[in-house]
Coordinates of C-alpha atoms in Angstrom, one line a residue:
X1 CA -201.1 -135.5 194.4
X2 CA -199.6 -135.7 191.2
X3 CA -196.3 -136.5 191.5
X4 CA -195.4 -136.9 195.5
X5 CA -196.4 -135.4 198.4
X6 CA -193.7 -134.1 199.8
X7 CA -192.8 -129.8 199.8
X8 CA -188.8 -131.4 199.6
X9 CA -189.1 -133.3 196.4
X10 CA -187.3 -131.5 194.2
X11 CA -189.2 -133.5 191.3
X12 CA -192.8 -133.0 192.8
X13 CA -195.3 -130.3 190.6
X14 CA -198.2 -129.2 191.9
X15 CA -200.6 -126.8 190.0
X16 CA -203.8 -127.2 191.9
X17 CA -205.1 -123.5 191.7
X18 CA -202.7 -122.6 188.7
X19 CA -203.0 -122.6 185.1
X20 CA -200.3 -125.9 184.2
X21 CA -198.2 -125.7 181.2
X22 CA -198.8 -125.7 177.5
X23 CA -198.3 -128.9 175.7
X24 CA -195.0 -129.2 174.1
X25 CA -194.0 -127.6 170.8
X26 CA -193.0 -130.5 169.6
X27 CA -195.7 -133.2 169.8
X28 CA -198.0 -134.3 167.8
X29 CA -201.9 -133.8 167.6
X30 CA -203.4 -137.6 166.0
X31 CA -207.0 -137.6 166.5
X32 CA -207.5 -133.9 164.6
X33 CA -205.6 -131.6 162.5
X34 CA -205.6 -128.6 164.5
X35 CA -203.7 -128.5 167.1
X36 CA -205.6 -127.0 170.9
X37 CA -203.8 -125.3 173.4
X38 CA -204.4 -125.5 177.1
X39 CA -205.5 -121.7 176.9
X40 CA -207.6 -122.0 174.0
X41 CA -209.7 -124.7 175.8
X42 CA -210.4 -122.0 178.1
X43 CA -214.2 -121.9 178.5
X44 CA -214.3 -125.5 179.0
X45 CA -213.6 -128.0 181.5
X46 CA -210.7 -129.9 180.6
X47 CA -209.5 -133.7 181.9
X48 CA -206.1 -133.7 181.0
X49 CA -204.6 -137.6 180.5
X50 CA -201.3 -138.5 180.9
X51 CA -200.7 -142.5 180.5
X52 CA -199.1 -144.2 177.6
X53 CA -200.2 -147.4 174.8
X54 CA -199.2 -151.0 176.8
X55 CA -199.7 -150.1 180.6
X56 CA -202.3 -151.7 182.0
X57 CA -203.4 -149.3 184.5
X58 CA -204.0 -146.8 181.7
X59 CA -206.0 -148.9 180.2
X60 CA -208.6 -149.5 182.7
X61 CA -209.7 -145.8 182.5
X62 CA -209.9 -145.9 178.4
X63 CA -213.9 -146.6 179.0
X64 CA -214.3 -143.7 181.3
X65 CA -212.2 -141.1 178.9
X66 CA -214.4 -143.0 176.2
X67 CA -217.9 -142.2 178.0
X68 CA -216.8 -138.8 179.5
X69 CA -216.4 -137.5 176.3
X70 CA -219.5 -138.6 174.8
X71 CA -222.1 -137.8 177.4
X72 CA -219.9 -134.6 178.9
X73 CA -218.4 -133.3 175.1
X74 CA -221.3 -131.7 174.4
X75 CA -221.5 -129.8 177.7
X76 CA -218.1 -128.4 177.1
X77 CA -215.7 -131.1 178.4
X78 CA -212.7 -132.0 176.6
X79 CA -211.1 -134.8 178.0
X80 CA -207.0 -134.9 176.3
X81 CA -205.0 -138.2 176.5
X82 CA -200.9 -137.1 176.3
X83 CA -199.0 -140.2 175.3
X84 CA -195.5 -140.8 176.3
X85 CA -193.6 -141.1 173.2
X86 CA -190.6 -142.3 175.4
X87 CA -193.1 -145.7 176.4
X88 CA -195.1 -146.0 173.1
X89 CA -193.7 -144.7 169.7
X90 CA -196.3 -143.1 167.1
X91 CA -197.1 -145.9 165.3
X92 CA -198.6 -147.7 168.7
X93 CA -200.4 -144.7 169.3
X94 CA -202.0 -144.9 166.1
X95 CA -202.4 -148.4 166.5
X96 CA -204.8 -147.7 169.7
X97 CA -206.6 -144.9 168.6
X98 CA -208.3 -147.2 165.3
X99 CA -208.4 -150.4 167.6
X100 CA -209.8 -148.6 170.5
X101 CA -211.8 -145.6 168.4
X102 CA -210.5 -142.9 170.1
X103 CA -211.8 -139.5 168.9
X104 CA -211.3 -136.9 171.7
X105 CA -208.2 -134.8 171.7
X106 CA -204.9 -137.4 171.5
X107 CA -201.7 -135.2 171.9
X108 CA -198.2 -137.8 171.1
X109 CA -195.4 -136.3 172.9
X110 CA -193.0 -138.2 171.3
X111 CA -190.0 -136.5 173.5
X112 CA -191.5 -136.6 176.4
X113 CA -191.0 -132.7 176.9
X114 CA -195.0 -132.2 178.1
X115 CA -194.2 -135.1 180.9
X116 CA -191.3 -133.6 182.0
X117 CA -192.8 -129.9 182.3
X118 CA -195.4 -131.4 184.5
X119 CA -193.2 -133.9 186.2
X120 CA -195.2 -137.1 185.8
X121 CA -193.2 -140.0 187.2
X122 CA -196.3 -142.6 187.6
X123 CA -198.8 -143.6 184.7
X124 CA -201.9 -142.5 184.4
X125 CA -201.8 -139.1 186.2
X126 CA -204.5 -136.7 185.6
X127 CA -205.7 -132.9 185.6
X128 CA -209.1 -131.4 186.0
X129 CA -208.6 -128.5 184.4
X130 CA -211.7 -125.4 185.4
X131 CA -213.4 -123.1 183.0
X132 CA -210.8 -120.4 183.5
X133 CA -208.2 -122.8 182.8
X134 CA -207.1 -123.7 186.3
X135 CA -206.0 -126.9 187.7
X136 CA -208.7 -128.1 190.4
X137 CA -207.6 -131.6 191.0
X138 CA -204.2 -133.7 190.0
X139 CA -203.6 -137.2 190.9
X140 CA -204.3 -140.3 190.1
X141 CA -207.1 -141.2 188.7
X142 CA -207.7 -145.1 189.3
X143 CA -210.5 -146.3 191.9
X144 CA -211.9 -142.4 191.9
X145 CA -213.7 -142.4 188.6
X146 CA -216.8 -142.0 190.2
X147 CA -215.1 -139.3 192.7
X148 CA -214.0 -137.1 189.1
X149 CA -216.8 -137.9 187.5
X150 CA -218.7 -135.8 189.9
X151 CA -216.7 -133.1 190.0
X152 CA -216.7 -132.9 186.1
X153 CA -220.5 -132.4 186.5
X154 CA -219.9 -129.9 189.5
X155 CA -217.2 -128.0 187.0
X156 CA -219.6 -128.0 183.9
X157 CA -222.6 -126.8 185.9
X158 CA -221.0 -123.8 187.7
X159 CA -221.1 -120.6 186.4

């Protein structure tokens, strides 16, 4: 699970089966001018992202957000990294996505508002978000790329 496992944490979120919050207000979109929303993605799958520039863990899965998108965009994924502002300021974020050519959906939450409506407390923690814009598996996504990658296919082929 996302961010514990235990019904008495007070600081664990879970929104398996739920539609998860909207993005803060208050962040910034870098990799495209407009600006998505959770709910207008409805209609695709989404892989929500939440890691942040310099940690080392969230780098590893860079190559699979990078390959996801291009073999699973066209399909109607949208994979969306959410950078915490509080770890990596805007101009490292910038930084990465020219270094690393990032071009799927990069949301900056420079506050980290979006984190703390979720309640992320480990790096990278991901969503896999359904067609109808529920959440169908949080957690952490290292060692089960294979694991989500199959379930993105599952997700995209349903109907």
């Amino acid at each position: 699970m996302a961010a514990g496992t235990s019904d008495t944490d007070p600081l664990y979120y879970t929104f398996s089966g739920r539609e998860p919050p909207e993005l803060a207000a208050d962040g910034a979109w870098l990799t495209q001018a407009t600006a998505p929303s959770l709910r207008a993605l409805h209609g695709n799958v989404v892989f929500v992202f939440f890691a942040f520039q310099g940690c080392p863990s969230c780098a590893l899965m860079t190559p699979y957000l990078q390959q996801w998108h291009q073999m699973y965009g066209p399909q109607g994924l949208t994979v969306l990294y959410v950078n915490n502002g509080l770890m990596a300021d805007e101009s490292a974020a910038r930084q990465a996505i020219a270094t690393e050519k990032l071009v799927f959906p990069y949301f900056h939450d420079a506050k980290g508002e979006t984190l703390r409506q979720y309640g992320i407390r480990s790096f990278p923690t991901s969503y896999l978000i359904d067609r109808q814009g529920k959440v169908v598996w949080e957690g952490a996504p290292l060692a089960i790329e294979e694991a989500i990658q199959a379930k993105i296919v599952e997700l995209l082929n349903a109907k």
